[in-house]
PDB file of C-alpha atoms in Angstrom:
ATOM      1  CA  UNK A1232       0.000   0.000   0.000  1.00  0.00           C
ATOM      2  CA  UNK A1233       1.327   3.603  -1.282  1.00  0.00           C
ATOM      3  CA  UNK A1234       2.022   5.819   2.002  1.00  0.00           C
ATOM      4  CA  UNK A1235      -0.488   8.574   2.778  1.00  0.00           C
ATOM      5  CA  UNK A1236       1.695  10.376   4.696  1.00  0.00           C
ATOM      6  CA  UNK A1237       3.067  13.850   3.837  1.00  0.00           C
ATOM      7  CA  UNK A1238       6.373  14.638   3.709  1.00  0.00           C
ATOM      8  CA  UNK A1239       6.242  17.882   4.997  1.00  0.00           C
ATOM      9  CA  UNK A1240       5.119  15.672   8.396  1.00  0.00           C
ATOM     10  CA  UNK A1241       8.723  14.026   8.839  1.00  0.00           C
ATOM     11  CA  UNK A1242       9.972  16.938  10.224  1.00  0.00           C
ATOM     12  CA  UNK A1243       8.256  19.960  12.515  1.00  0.00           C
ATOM     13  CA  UNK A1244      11.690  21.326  11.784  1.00  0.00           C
ATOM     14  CA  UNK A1245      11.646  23.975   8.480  1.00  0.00           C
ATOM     15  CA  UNK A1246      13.689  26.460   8.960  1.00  0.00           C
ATOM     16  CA  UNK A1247      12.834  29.473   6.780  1.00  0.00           C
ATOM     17  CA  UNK A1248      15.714  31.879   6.551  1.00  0.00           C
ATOM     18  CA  UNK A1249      19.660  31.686   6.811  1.00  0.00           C
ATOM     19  CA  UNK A1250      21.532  35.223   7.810  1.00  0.00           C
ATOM     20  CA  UNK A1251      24.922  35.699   6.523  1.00  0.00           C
ATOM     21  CA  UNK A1252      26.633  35.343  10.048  1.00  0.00           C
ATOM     22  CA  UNK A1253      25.209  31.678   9.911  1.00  0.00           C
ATOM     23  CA  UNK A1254      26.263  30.643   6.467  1.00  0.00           C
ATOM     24  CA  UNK A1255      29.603  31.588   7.947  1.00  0.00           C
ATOM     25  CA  UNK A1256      29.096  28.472  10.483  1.00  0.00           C
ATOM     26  CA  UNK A1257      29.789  26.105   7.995  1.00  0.00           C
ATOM     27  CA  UNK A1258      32.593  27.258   5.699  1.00  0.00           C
ATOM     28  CA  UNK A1259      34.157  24.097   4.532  1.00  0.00           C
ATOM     29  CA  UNK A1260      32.724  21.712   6.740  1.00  0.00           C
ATOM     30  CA  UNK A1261      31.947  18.758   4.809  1.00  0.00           C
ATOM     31  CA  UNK A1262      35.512  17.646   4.181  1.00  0.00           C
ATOM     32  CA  UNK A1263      35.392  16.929   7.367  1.00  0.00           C
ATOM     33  CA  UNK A1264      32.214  14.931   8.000  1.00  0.00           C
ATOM     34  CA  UNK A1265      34.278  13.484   4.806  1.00  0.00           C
ATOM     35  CA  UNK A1266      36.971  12.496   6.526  1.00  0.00           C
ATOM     36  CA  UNK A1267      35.118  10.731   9.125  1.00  0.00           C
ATOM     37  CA  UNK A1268      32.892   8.943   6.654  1.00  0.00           C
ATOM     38  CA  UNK A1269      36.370   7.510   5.378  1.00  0.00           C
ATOM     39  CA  UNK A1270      37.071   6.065   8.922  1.00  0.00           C
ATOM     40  CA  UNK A1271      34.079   3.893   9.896  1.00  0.00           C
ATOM     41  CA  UNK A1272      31.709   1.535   8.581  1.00  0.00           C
ATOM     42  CA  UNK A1273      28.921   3.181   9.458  1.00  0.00           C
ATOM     43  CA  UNK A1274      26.486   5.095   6.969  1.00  0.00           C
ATOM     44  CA  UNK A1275      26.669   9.089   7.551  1.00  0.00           C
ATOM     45  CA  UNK A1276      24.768  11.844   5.673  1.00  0.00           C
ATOM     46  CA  UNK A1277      23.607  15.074   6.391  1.00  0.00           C
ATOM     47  CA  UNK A1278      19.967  16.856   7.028  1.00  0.00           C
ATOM     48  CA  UNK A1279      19.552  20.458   5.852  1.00  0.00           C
ATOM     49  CA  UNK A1280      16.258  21.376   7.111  1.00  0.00           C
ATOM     50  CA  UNK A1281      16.168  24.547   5.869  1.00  0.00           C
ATOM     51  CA  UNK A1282      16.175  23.064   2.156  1.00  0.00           C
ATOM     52  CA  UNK A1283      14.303  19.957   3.890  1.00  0.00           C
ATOM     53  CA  UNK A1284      17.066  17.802   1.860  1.00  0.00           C
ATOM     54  CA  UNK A1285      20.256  15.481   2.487  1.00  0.00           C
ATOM     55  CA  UNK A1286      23.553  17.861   1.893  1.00  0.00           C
ATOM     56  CA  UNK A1287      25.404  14.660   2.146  1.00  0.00           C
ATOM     57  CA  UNK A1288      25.490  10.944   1.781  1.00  0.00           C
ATOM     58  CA  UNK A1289      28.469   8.850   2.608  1.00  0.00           C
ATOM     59  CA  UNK A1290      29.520   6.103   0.009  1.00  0.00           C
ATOM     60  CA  UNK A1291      28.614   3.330   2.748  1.00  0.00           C
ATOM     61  CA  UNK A1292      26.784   1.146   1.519  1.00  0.00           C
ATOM     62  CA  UNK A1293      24.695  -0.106   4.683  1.00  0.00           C
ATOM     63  CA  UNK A1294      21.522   1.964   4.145  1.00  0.00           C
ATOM     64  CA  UNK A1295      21.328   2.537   0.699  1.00  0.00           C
ATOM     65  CA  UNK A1296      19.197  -0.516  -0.127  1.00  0.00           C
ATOM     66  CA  UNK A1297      21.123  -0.814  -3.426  1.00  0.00           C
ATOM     67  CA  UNK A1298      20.709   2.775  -4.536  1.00  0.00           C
ATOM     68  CA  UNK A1299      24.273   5.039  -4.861  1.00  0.00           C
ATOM     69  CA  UNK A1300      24.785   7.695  -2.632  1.00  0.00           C
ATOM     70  CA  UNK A1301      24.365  10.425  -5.506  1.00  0.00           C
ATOM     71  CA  UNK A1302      21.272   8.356  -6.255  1.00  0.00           C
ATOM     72  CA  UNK A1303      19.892   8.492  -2.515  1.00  0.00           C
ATOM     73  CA  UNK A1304      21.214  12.343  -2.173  1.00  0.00           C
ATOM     74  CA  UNK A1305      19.218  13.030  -5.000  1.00  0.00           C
ATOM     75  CA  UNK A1306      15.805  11.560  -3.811  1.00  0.00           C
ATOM     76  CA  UNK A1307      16.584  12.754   0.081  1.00  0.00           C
ATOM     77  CA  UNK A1308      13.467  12.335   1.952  1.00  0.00           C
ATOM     78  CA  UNK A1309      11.417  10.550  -1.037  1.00  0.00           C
ATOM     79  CA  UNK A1310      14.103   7.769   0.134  1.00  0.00           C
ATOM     80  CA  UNK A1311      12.180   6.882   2.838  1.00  0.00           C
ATOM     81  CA  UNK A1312       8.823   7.006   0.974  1.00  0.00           C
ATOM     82  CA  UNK A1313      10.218   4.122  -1.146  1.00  0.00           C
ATOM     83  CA  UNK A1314      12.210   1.854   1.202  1.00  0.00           C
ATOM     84  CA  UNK A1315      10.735   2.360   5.006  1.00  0.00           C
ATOM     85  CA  UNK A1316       7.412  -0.225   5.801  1.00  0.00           C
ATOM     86  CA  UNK A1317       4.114   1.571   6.323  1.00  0.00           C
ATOM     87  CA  UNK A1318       4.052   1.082   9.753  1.00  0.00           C
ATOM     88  CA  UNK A1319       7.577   2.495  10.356  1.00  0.00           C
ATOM     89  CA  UNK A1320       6.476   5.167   8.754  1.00  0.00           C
ATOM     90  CA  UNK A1321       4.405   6.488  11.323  1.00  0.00           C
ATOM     91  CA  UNK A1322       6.691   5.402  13.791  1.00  0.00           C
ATOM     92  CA  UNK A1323       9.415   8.259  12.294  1.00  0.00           C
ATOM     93  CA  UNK A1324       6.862  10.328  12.108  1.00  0.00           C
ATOM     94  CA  UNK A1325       5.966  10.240  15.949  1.00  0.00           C
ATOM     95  CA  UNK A1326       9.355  10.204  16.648  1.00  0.00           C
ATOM     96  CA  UNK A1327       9.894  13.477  14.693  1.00  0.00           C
ATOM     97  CA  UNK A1328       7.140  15.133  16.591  1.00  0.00           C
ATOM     98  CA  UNK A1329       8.229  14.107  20.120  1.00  0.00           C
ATOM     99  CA  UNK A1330      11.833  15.009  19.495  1.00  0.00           C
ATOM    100  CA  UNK A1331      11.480  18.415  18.365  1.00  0.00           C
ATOM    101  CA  UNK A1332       9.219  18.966  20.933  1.00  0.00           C
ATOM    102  CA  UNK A1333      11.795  17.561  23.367  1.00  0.00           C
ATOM    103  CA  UNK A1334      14.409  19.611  21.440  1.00  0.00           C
ATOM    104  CA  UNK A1335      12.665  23.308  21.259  1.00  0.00           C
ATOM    105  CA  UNK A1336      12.352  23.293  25.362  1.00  0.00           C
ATOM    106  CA  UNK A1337      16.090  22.922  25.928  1.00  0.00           C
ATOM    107  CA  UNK A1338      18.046  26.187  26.558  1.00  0.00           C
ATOM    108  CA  UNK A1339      19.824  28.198  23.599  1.00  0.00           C
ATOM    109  CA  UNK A1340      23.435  26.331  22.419  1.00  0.00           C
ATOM    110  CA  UNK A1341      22.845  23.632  25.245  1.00  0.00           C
ATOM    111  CA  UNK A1342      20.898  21.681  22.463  1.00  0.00           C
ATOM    112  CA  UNK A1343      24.033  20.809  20.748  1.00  0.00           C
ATOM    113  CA  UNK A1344      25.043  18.191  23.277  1.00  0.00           C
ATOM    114  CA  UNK A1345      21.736  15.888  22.754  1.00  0.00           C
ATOM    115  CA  UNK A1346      21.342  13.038  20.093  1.00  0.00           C
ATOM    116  CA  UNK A1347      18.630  10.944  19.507  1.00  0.00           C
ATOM    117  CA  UNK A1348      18.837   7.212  18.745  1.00  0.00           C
ATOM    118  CA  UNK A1349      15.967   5.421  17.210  1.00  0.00           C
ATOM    119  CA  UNK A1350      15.288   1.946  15.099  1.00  0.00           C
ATOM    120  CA  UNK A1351      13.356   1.323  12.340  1.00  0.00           C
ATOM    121  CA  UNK A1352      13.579  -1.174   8.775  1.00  0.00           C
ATOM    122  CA  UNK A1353      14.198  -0.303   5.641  1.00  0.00           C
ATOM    123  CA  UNK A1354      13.394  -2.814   2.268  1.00  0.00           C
ATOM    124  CA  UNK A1355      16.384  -3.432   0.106  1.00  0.00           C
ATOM    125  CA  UNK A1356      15.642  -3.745  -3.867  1.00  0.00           C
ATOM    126  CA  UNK A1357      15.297  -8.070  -3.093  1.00  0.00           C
ATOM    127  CA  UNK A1358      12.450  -7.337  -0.341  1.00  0.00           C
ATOM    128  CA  UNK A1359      14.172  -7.977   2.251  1.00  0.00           C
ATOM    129  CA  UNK A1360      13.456  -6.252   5.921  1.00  0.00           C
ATOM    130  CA  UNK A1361      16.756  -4.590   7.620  1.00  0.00           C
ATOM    131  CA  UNK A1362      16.826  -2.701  11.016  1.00  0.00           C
ATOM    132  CA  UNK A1363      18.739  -0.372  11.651  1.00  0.00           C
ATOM    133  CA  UNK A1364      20.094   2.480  14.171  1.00  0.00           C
ATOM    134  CA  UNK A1365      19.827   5.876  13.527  1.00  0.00           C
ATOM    135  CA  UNK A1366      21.852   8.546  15.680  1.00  0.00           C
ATOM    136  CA  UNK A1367      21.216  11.831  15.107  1.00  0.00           C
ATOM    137  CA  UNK A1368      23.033  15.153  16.684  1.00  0.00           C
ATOM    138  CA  UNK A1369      22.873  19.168  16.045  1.00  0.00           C
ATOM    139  CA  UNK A1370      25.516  20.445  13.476  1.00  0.00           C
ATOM    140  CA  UNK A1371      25.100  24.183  13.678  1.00  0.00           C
ATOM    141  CA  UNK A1372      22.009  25.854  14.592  1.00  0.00           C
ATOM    142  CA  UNK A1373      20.784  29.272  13.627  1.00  0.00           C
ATOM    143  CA  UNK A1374      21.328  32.415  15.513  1.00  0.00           C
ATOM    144  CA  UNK A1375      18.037  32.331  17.170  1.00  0.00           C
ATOM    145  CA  UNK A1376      19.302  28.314  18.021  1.00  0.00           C
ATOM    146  CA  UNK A1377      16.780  26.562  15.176  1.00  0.00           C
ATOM    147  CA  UNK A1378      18.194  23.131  14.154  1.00  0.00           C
ATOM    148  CA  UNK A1379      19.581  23.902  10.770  1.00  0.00           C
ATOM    149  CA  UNK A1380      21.686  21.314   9.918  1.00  0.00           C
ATOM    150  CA  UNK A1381      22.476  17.509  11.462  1.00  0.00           C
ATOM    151  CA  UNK A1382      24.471  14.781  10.844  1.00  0.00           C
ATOM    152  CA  UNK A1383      23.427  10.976  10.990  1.00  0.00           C
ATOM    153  CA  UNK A1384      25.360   7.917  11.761  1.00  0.00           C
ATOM    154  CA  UNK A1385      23.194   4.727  10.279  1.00  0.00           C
ATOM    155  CA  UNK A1386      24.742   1.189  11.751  1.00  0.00           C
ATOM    156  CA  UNK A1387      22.737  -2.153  11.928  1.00  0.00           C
ATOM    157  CA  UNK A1388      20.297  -2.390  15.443  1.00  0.00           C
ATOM    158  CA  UNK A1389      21.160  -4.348  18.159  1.00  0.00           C
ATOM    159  CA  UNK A1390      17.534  -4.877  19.069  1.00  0.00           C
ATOM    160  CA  UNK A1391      15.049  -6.988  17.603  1.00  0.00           C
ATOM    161  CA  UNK A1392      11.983  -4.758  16.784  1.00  0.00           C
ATOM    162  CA  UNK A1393      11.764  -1.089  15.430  1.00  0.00           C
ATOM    163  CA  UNK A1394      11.623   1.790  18.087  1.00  0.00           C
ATOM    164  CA  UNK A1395      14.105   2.375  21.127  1.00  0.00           C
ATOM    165  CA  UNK A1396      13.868   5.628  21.171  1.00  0.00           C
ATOM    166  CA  UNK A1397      16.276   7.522  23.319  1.00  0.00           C
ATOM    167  CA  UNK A1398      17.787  10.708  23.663  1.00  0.00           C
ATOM    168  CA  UNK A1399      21.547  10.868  25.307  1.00  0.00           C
ATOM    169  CA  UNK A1400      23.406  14.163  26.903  1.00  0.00           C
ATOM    170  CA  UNK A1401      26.582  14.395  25.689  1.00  0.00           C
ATOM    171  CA  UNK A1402      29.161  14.116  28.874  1.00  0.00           C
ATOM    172  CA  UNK A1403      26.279  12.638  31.294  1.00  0.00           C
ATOM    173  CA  UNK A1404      24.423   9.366  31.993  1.00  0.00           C
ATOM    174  CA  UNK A1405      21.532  11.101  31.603  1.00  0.00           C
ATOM    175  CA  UNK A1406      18.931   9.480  28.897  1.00  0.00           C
ATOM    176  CA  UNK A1407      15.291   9.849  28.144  1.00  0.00           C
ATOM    177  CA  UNK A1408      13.505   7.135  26.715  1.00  0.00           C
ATOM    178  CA  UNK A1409      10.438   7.904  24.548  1.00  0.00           C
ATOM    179  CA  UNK A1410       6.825   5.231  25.440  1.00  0.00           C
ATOM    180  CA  UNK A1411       5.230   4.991  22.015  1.00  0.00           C
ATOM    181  CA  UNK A1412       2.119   4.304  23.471  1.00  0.00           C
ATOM    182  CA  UNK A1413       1.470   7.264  25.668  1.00  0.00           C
ATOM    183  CA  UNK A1414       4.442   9.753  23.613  1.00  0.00           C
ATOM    184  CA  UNK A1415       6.139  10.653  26.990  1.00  0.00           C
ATOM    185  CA  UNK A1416       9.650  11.061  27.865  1.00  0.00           C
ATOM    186  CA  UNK A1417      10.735   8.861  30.360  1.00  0.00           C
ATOM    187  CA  UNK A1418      14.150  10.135  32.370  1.00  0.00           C
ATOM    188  CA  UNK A1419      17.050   7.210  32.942  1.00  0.00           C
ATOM    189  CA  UNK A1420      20.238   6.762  32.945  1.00  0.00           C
ATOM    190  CA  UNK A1421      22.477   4.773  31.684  1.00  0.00           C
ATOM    191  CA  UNK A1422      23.109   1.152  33.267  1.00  0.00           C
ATOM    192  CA  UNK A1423      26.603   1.329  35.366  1.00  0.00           C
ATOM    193  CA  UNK A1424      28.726  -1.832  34.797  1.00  0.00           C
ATOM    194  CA  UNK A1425      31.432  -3.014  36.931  1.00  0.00           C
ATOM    195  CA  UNK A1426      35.722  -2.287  36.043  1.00  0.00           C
ATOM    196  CA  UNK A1427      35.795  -6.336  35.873  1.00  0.00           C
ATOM    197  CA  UNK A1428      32.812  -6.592  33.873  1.00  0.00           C
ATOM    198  CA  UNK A1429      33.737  -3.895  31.428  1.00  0.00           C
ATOM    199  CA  UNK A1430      37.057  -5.822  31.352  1.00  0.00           C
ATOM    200  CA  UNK A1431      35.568  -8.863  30.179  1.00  0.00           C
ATOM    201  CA  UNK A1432      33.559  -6.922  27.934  1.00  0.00           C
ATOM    202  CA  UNK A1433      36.557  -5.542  26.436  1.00  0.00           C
ATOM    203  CA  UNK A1434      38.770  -8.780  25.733  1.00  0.00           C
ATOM    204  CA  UNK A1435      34.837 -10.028  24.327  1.00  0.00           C
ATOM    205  CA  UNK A1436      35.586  -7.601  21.859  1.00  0.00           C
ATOM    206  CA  UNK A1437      38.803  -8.572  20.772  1.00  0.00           C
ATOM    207  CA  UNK A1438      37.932 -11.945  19.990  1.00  0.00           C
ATOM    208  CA  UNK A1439      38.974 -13.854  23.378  1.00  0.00           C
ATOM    209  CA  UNK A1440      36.800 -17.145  24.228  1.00  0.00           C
ATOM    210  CA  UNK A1441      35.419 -17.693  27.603  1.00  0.00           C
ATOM    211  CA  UNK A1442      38.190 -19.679  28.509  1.00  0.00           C
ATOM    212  CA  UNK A1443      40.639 -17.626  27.098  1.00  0.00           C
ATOM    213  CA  UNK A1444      39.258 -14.312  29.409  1.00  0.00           C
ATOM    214  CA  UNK A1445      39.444 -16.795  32.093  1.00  0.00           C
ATOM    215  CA  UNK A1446      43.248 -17.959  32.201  1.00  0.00           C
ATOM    216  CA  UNK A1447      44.175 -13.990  31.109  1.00  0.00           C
ATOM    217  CA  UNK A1448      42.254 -12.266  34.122  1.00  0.00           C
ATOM    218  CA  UNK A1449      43.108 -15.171  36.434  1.00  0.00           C
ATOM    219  CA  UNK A1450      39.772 -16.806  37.070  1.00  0.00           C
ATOM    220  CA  UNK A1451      37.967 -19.488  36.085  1.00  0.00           C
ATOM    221  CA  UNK A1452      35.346 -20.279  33.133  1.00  0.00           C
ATOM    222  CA  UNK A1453      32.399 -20.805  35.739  1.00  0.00           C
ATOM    223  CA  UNK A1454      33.219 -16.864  37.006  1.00  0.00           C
ATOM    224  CA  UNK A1455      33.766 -15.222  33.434  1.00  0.00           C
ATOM    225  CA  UNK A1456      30.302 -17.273  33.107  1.00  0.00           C
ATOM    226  CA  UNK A1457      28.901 -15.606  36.063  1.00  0.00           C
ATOM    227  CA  UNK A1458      29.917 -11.931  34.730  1.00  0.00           C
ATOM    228  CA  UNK A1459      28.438 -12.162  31.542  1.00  0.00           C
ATOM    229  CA  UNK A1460      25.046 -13.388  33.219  1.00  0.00           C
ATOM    230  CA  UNK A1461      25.582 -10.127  35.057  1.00  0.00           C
ATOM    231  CA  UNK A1462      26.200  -8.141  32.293  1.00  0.00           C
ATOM    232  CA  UNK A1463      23.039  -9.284  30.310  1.00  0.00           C
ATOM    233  CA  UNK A1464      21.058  -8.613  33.051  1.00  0.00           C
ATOM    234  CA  UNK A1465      22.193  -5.377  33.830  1.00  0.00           C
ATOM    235  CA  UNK A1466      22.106  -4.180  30.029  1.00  0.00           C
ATOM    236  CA  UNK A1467      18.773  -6.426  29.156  1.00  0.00           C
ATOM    237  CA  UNK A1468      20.115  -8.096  26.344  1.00  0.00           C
ATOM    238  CA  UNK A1469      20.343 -11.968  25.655  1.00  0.00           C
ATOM    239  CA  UNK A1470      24.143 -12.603  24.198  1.00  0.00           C
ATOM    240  CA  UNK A1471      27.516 -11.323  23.800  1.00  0.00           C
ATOM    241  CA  UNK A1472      27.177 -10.173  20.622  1.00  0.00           C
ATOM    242  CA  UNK A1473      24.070  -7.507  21.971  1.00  0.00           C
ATOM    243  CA  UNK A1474      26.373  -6.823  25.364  1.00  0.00           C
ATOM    244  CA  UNK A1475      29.011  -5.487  22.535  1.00  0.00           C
ATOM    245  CA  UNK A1476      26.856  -3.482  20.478  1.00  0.00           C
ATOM    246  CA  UNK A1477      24.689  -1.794  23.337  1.00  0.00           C
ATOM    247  CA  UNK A1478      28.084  -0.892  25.336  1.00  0.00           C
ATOM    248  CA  UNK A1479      29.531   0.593  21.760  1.00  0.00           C
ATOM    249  CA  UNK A1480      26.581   2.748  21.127  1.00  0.00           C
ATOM    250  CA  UNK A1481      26.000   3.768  24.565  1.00  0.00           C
ATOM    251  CA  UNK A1482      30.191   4.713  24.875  1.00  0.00           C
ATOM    252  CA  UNK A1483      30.079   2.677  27.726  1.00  0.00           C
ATOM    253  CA  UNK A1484      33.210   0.304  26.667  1.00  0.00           C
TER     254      UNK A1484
END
């Protein structure tokens, strides 16, 4: 079924006029959001809202469900019209709402420390379903501190269903998490892991087998066993491999 939704309803963001003094914000700038895009595997590009279009789309190929970058800069938000499900659809709709309405009640050039972080799928050219993380942060905001431009980082989800929506301040543990049922913002903070569980977490990442962590860190299997039950529980996630990912995104290892 053809989406009904508008595209003006994506984002309660338009900005309507740039001054001089904040065209000068950005003088050479995407060389390097370049740069980075160069050094990860992730998928970046970046949202001007006041031409409601992407300025830039990173060569990664993880979200371009077959398309070239030139091709998806091209289309910008008719991307999504084409490759997101119906029903994840609305969900980035409500998201957009609640997070500019989060976003416009923070305090002048404070906004530029908050991201959001939200899943949803998008169809590749074969019909296949993919889900995938978006994190989104301020790039320069307008004099009278509009959202003008952002940047996105696009990696696979760690989670199983579409959603998770959270919003991070930079340098805190503070998070909010968003209910979709009722649209409020819920305040958190991030789940605090031990120095021996982060260890473990850490030589995880490098490829180490239980047994392995065990004779390095002077234990045995049974306890490195133990700590990972710990670490599941405390991050509510089922296996290593969502430990990793969850304590990646959330900077916590």
């Amino acid at each position: 079924m053809k989406s009904n939704i508008n595209s003006s309803l994506l984002t309660k963001n338009k900005v309507e006029r740039i001054s001089d003094y904040d065209h000068l914000q950005q003088q050479h700038y995407l060389e390097v959001v370049k740069s980075f895009a160069r050094l990860t595997y992730e998928s970046i590009y970046v949202i001007d809202y006041e031409k409601m279009a992407f300025e830039y789309v990173s060569e990664n190929p993880l979200f371009l469900c077959g398309y070239s970058s030139e091709e998806v800069l091209e289309m910008g938000y008719d991307f999504y019209f084409k490759n997101v499900p119906e029903r994840d659809l609305e969900l980035l709709n409500l998201i957009n709402d609640a997070g500019f309405d989060f976003y416009k009640k923070l305090p002048g050039h404070a906004k530029k420390s908050y991201s959001i972080t939200y899943d949803f799928h998008l169809v590749n050219k074969d019909g296949k379903h993919i889900l995938i993380n978006h994190k989104l942060t301020p790039l320069f905001l307008t004099s009278d501190d509009q959202l003008w431009k952002a940047m996105c980082i696009v990696s696979i989800s760690h989670h199983k269903n579409a959603g998770n929506v959270c919003i991070h301040k930079q340098g805190t543990d503070e998070t909010w998490e968003l209910n979709i049922e009722n649209n409020v913002w819920r305040k958190s903070e991030k789940p605090k892991l031990t120095k021996r569980e982060i260890e473990i977490l850490r030589l995880h990442a490098q490829g180490l087998t239980i047994n392995q962590i065990a004779e390095k860190i002077f234990v045995s299997a049974d306890t490195v066993k133990y700590y990972r039950r710990r670490i599941f529980e405390r991050l509510g996630v089922s296996n290593i491999v969502e430990a990793l990912s969850y304590t990646v995104n959330n900077k916590i290892i």
